[in-house]
JSON list of C-alpha atoms in Angstrom, two decimals:
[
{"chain": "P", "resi": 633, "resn": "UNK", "atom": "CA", "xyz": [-27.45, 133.85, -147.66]},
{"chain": "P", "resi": 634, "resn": "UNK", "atom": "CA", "xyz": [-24.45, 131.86, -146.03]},
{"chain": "P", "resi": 635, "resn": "UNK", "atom": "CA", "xyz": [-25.83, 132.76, -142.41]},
{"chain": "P", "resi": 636, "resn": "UNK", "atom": "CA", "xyz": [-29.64, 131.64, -143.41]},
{"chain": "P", "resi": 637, "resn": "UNK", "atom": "CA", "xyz": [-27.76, 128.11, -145.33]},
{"chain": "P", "resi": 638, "resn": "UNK", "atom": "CA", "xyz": [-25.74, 127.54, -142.20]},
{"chain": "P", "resi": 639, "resn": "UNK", "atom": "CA", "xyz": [-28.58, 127.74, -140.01]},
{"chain": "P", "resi": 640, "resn": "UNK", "atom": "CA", "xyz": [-30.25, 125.60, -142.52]},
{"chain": "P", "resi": 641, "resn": "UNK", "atom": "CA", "xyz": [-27.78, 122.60, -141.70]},
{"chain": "P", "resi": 642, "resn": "UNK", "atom": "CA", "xyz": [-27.59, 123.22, -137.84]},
{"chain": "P", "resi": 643, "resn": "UNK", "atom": "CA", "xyz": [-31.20, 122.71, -137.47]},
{"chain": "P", "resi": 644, "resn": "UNK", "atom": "CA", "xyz": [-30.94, 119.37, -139.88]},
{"chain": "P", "resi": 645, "resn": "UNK", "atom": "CA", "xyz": [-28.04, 118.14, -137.30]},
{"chain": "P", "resi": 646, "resn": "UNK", "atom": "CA", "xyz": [-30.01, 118.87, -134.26]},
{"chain": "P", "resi": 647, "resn": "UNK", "atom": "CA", "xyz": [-33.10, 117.41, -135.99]},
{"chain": "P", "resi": 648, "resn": "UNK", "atom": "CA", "xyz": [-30.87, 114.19, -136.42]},
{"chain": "P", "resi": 649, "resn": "UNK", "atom": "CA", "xyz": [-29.36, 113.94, -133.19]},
{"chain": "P", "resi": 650, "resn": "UNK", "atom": "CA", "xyz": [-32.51, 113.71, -131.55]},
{"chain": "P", "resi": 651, "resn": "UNK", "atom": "CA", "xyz": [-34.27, 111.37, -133.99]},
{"chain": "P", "resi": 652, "resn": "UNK", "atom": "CA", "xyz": [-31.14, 109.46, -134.47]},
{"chain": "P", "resi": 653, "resn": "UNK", "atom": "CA", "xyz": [-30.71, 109.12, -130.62]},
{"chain": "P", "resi": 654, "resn": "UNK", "atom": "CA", "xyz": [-34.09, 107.62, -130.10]},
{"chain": "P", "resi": 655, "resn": "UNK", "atom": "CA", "xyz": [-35.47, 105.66, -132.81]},
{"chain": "P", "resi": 656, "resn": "UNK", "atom": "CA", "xyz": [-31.12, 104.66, -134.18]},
{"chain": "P", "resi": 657, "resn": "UNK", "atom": "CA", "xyz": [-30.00, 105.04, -137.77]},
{"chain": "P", "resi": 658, "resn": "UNK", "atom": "CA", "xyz": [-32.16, 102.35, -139.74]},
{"chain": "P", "resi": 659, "resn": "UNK", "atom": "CA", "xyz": [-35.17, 103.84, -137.90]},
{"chain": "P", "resi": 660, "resn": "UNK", "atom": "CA", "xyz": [-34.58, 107.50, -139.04]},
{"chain": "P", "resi": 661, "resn": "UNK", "atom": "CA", "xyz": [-35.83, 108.52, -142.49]},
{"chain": "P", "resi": 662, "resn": "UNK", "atom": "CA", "xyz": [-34.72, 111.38, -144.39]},
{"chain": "P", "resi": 663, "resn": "UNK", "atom": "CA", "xyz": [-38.45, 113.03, -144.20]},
{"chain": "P", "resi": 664, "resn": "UNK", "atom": "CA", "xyz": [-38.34, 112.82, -140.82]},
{"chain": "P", "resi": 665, "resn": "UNK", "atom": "CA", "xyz": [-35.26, 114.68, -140.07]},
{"chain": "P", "resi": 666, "resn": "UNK", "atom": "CA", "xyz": [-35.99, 116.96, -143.46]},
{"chain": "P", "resi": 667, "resn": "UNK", "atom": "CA", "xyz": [-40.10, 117.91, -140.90]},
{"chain": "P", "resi": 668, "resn": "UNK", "atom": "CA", "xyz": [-38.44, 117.69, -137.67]},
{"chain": "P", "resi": 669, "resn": "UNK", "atom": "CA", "xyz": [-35.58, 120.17, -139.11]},
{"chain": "P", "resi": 670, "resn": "UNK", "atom": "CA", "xyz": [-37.82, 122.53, -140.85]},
{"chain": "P", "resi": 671, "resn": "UNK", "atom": "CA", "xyz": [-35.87, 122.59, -144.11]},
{"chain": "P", "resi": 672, "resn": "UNK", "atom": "CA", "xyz": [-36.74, 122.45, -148.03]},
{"chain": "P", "resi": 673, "resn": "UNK", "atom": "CA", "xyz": [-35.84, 118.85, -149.14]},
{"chain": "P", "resi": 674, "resn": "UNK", "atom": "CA", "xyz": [-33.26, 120.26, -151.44]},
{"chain": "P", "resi": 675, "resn": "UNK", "atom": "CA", "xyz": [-31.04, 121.51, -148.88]},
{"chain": "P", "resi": 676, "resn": "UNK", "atom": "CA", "xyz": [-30.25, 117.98, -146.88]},
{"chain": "P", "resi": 677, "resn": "UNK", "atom": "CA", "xyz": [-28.16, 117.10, -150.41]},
{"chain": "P", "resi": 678, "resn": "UNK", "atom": "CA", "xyz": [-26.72, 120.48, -151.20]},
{"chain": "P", "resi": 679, "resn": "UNK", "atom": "CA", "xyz": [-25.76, 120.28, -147.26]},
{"chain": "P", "resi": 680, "resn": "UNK", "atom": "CA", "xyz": [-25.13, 116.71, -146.84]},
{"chain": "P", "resi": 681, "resn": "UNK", "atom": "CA", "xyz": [-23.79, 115.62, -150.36]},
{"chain": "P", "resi": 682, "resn": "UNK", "atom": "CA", "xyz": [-23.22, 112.22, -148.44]},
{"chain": "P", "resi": 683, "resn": "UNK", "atom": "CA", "xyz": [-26.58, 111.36, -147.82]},
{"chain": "P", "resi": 684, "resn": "UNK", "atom": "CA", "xyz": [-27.83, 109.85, -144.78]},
{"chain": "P", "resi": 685, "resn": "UNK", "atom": "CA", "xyz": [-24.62, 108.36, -143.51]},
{"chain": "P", "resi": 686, "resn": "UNK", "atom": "CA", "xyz": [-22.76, 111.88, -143.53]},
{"chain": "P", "resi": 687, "resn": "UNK", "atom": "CA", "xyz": [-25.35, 113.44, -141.53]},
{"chain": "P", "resi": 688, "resn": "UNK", "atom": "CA", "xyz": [-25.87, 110.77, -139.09]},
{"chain": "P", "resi": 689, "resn": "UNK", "atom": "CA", "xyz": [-22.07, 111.28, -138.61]},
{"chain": "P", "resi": 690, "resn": "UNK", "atom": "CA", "xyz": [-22.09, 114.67, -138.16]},
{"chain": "P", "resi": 691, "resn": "UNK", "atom": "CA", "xyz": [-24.96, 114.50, -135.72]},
{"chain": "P", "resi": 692, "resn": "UNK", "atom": "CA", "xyz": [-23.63, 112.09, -133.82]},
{"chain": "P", "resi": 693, "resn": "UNK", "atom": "CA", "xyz": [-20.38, 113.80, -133.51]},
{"chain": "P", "resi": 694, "resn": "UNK", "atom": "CA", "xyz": [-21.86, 117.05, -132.28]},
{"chain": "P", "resi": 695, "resn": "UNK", "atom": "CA", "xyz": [-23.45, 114.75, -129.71]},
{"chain": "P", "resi": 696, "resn": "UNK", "atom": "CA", "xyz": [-20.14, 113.63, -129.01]},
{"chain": "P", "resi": 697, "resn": "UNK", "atom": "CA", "xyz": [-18.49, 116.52, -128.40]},
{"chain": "P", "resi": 698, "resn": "UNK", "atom": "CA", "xyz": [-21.36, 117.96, -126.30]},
{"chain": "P", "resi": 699, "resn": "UNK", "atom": "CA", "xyz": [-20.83, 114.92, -123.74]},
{"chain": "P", "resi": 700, "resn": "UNK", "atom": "CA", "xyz": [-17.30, 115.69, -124.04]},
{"chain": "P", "resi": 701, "resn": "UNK", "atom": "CA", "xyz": [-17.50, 119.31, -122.71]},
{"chain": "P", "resi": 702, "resn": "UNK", "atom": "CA", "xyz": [-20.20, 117.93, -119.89]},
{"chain": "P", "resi": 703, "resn": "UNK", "atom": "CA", "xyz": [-17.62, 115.62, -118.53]},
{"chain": "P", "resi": 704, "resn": "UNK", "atom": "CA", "xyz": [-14.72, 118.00, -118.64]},
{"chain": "P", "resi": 705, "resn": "UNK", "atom": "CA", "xyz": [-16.67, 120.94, -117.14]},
{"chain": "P", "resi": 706, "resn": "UNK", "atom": "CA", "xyz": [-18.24, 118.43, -114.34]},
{"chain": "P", "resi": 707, "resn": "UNK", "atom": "CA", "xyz": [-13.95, 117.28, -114.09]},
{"chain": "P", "resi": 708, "resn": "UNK", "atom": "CA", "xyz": [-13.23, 120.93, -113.14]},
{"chain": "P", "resi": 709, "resn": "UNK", "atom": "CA", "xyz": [-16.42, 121.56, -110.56]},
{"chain": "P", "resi": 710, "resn": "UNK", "atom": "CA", "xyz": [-15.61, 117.99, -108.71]},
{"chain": "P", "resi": 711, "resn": "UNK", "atom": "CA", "xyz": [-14.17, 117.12, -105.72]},
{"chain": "P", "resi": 712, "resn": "UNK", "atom": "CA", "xyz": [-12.57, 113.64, -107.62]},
{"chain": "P", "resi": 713, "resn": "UNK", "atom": "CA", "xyz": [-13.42, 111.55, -109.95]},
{"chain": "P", "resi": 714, "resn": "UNK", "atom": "CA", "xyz": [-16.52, 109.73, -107.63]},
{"chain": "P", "resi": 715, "resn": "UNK", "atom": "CA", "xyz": [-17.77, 112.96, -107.49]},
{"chain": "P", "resi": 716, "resn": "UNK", "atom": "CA", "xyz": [-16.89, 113.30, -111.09]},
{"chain": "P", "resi": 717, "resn": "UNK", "atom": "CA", "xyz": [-18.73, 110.49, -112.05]},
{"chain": "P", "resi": 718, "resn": "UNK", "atom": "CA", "xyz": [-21.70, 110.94, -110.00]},
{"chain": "P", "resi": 719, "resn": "UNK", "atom": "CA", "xyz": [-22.45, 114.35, -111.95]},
{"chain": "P", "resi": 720, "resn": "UNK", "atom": "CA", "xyz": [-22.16, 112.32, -115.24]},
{"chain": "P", "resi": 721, "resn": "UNK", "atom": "CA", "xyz": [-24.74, 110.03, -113.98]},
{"chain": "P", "resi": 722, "resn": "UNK", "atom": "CA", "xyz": [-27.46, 112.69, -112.96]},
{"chain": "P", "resi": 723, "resn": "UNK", "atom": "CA", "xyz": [-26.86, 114.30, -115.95]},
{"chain": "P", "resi": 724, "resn": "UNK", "atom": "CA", "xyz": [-27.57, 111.46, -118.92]},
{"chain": "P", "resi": 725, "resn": "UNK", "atom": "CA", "xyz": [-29.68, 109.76, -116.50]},
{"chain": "P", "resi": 726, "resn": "UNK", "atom": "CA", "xyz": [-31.51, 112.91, -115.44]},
{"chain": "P", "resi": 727, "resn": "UNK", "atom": "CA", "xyz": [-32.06, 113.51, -119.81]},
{"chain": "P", "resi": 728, "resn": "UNK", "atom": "CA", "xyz": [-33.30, 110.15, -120.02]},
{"chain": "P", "resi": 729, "resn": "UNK", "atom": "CA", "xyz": [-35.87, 110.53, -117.43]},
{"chain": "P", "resi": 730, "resn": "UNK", "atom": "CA", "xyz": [-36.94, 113.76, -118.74]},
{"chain": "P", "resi": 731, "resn": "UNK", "atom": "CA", "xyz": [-37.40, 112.52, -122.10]},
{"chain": "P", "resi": 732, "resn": "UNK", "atom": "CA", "xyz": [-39.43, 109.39, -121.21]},
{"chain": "P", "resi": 733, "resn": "UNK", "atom": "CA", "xyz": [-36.79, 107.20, -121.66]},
{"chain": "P", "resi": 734, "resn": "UNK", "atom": "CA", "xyz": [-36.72, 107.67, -124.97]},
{"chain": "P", "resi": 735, "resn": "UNK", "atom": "CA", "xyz": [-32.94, 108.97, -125.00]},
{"chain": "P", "resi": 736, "resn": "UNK", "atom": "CA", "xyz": [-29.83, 107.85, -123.15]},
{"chain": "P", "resi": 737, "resn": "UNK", "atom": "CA", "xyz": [-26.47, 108.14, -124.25]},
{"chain": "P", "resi": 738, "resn": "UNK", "atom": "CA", "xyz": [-26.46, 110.20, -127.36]},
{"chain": "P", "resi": 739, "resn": "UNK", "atom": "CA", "xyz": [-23.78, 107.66, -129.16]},
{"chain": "P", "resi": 740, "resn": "UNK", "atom": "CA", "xyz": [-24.97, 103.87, -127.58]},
{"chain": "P", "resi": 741, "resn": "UNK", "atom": "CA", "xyz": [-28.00, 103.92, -130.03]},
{"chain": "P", "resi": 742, "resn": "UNK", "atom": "CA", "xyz": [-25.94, 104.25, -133.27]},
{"chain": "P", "resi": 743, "resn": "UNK", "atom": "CA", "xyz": [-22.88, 102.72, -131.87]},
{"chain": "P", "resi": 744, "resn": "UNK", "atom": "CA", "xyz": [-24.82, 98.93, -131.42]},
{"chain": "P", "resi": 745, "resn": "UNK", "atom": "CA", "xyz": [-26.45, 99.62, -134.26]},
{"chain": "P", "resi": 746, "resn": "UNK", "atom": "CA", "xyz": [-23.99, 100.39, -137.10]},
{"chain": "P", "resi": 747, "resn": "UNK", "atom": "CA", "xyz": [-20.65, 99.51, -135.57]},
{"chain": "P", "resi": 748, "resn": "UNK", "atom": "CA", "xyz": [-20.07, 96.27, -137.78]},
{"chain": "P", "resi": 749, "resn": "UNK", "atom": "CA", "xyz": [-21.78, 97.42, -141.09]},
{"chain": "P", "resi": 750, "resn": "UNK", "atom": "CA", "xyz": [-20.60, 101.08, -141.29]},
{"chain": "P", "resi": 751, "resn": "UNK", "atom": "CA", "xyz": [-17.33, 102.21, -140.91]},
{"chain": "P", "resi": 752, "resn": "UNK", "atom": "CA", "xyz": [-17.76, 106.08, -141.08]},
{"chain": "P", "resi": 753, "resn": "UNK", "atom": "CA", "xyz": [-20.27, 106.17, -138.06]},
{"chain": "P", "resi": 754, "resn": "UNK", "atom": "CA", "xyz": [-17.97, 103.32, -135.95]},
{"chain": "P", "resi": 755, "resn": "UNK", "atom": "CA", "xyz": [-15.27, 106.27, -136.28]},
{"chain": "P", "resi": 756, "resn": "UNK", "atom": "CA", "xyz": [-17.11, 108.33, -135.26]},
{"chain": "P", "resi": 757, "resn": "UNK", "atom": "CA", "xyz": [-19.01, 106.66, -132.22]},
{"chain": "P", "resi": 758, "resn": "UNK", "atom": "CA", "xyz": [-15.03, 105.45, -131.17]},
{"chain": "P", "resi": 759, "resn": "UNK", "atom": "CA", "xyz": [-13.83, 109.13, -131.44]},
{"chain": "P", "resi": 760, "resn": "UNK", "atom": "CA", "xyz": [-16.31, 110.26, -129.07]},
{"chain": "P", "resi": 761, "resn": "UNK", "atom": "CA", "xyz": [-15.89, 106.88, -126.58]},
{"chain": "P", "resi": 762, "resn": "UNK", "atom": "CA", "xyz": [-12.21, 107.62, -126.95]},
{"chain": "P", "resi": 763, "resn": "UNK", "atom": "CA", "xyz": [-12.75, 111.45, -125.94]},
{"chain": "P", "resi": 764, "resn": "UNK", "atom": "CA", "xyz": [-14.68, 110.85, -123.05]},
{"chain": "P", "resi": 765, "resn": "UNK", "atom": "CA", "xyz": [-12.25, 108.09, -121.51]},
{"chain": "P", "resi": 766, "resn": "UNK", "atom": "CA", "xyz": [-9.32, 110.60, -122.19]},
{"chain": "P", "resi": 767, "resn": "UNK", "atom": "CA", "xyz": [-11.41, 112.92, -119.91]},
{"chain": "P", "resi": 768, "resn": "UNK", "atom": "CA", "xyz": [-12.34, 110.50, -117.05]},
{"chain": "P", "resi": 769, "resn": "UNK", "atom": "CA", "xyz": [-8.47, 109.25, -117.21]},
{"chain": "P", "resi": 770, "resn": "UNK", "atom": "CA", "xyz": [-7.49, 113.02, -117.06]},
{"chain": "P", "resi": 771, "resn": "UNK", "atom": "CA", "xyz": [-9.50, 113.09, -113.97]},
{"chain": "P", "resi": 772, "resn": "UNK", "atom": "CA", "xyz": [-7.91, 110.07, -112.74]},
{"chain": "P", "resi": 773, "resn": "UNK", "atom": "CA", "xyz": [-4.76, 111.66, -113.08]},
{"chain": "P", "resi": 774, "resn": "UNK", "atom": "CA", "xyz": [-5.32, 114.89, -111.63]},
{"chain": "P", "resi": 775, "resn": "UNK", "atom": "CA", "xyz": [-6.54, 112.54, -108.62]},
{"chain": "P", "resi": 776, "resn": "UNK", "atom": "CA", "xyz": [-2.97, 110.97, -108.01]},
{"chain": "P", "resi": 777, "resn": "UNK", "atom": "CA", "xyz": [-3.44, 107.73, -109.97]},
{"chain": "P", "resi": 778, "resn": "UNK", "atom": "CA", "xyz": [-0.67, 106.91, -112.32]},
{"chain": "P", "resi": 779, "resn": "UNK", "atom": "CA", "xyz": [-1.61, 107.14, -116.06]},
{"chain": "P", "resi": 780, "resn": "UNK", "atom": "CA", "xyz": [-1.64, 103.35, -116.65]},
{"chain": "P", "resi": 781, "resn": "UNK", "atom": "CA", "xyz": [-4.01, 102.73, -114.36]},
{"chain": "P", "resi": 782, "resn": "UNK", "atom": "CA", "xyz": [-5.90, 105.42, -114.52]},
{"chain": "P", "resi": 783, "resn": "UNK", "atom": "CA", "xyz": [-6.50, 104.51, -118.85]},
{"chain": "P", "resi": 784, "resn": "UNK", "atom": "CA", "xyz": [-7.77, 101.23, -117.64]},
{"chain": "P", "resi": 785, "resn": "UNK", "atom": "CA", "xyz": [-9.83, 102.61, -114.96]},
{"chain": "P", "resi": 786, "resn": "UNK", "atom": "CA", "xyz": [-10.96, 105.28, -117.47]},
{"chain": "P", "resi": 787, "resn": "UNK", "atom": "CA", "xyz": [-12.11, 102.57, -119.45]},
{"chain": "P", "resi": 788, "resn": "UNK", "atom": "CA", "xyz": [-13.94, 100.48, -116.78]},
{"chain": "P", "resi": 789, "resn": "UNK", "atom": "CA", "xyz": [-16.04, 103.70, -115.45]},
{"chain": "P", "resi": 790, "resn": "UNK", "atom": "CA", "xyz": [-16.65, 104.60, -119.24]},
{"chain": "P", "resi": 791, "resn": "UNK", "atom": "CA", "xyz": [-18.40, 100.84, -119.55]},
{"chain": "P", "resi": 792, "resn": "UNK", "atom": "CA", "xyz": [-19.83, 101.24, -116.22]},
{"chain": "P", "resi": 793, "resn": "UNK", "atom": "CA", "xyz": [-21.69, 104.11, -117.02]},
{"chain": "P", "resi": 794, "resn": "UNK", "atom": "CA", "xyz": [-22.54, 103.50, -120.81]},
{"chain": "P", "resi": 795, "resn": "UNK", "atom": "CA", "xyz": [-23.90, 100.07, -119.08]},
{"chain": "P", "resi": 796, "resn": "UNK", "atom": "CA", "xyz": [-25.96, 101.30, -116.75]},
{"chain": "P", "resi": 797, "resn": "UNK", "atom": "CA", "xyz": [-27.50, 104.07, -119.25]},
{"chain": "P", "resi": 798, "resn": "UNK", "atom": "CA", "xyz": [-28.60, 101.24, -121.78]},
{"chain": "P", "resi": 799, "resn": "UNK", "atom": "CA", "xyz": [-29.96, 98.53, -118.79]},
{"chain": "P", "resi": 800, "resn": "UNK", "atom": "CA", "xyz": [-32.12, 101.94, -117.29]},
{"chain": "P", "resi": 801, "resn": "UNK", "atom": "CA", "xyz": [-33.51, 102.84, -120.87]},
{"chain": "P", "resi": 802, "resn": "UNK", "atom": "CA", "xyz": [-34.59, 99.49, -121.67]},
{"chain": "P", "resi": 803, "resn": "UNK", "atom": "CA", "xyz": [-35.80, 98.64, -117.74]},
{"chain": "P", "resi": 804, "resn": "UNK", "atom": "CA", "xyz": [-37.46, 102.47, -117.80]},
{"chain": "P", "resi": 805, "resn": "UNK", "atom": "CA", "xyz": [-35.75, 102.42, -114.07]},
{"chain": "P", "resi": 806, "resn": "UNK", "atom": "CA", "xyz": [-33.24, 104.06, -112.67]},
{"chain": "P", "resi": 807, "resn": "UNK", "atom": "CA", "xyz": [-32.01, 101.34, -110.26]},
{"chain": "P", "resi": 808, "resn": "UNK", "atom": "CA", "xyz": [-29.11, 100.45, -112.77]},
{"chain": "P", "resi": 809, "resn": "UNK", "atom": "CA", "xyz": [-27.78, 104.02, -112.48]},
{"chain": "P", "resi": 810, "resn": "UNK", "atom": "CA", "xyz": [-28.16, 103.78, -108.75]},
{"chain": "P", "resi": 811, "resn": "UNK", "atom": "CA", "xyz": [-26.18, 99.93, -108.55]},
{"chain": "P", "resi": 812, "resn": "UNK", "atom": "CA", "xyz": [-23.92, 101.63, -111.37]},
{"chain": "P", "resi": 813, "resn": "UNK", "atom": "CA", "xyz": [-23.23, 104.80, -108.42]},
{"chain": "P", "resi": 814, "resn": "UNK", "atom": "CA", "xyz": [-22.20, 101.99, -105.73]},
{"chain": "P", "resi": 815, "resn": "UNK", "atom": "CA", "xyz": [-20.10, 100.00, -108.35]},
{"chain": "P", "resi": 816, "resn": "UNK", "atom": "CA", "xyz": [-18.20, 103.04, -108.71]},
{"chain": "P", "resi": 817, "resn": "UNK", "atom": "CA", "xyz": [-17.58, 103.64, -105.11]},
{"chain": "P", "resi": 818, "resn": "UNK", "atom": "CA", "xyz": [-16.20, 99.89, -104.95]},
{"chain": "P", "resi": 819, "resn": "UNK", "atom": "CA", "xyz": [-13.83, 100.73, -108.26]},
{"chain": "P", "resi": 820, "resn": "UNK", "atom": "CA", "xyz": [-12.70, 103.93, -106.91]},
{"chain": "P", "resi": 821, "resn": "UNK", "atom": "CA", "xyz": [-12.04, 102.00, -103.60]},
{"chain": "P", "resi": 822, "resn": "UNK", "atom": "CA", "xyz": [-14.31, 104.70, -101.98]}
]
């Protein structure tokens, strides 16, 4: 029973992240994620005695942490960090296409949506900002450029890309990923 319960809750995360990522939080309902997850009603509660906020959280989270891994794997196949962040960019940009532009970064959606009104989900969408700058300024590092710099820099190709994802989604172009690509180069003093 723990197996079938636990597979239960997986598929009502991965139901979320998807829904959450393309219509945001206020434009998710519980149904929705309840039809899309192929669960009985009663088991969002028993799984999810938060409600709505706690698994929004947790989806976004496991988003998160995906993105996380995808950056530090692409760290360890790259030549540098231009390389690095080139990978990133076909990747989210590449999902984004794919899906019609109805997805782009699997945190942006909730993070301009909720940041101000609830604090649970800001964590949550800062944890997994903060994770993915620690990787990128890892990178940096491993590239020769002193940690101080390379936490700002971090920081500056984290916006860059994050930018570029939201101006392509609501343009349904790629041409801000591509400018993004050569702002990089100038950054990275390429």
């Amino acid at each position: 029973m723990a197996v079938k319960g636990e597979q239960t809750r997986a598929r009502l995360i991965d139901a979320a992240r998807t829904l959450v990522e393309e219509r945001g939080y206020y434009g998710t309902g519980l149904n929705e994620v309840i039809d899309a997850g192929r669960a009985p009603r009663g088991s969002l509660y028993h799984h999810f005695p938060g409600g709505k906020e706690q698994l929004a959280a947790e989806a976004v989270a496991a988003s998160g942490r995906e993105v996380d891994a995808l950056i530090r794997s692409l760290a360890d196949e790259a030549a540098g960090t231009g390389a690095l962040i080139d990978a990133v960019l076909d990747a989210l940009a590449g999902r984004m296409e794919a899906a019609g532009y109805a997805k782009g970064c699997p945190i942006a959606t909730v993070a301009l949506e909720v940041a101000a009104t609830h604090d649970a989900l800001q964590q949550v969408c800062a944890d997994a900002y903060d994770g993915w700058e620690r990787a990128l300024a890892d990178r940096l590092i491993a590239d020769g450029r002193p940690p101080s710099e390379a936490e700002d820099l971090a920081c500056s190709l984290l916006a860059l890309i994050e930018g570029a994802l939201v101006l392509a989604r609501a343009r349904r172009s790629l041409v801000p990923v591509e400018r993004a690509r050569r702002s990089v180069a100038v950054l990275l003093g390429a």
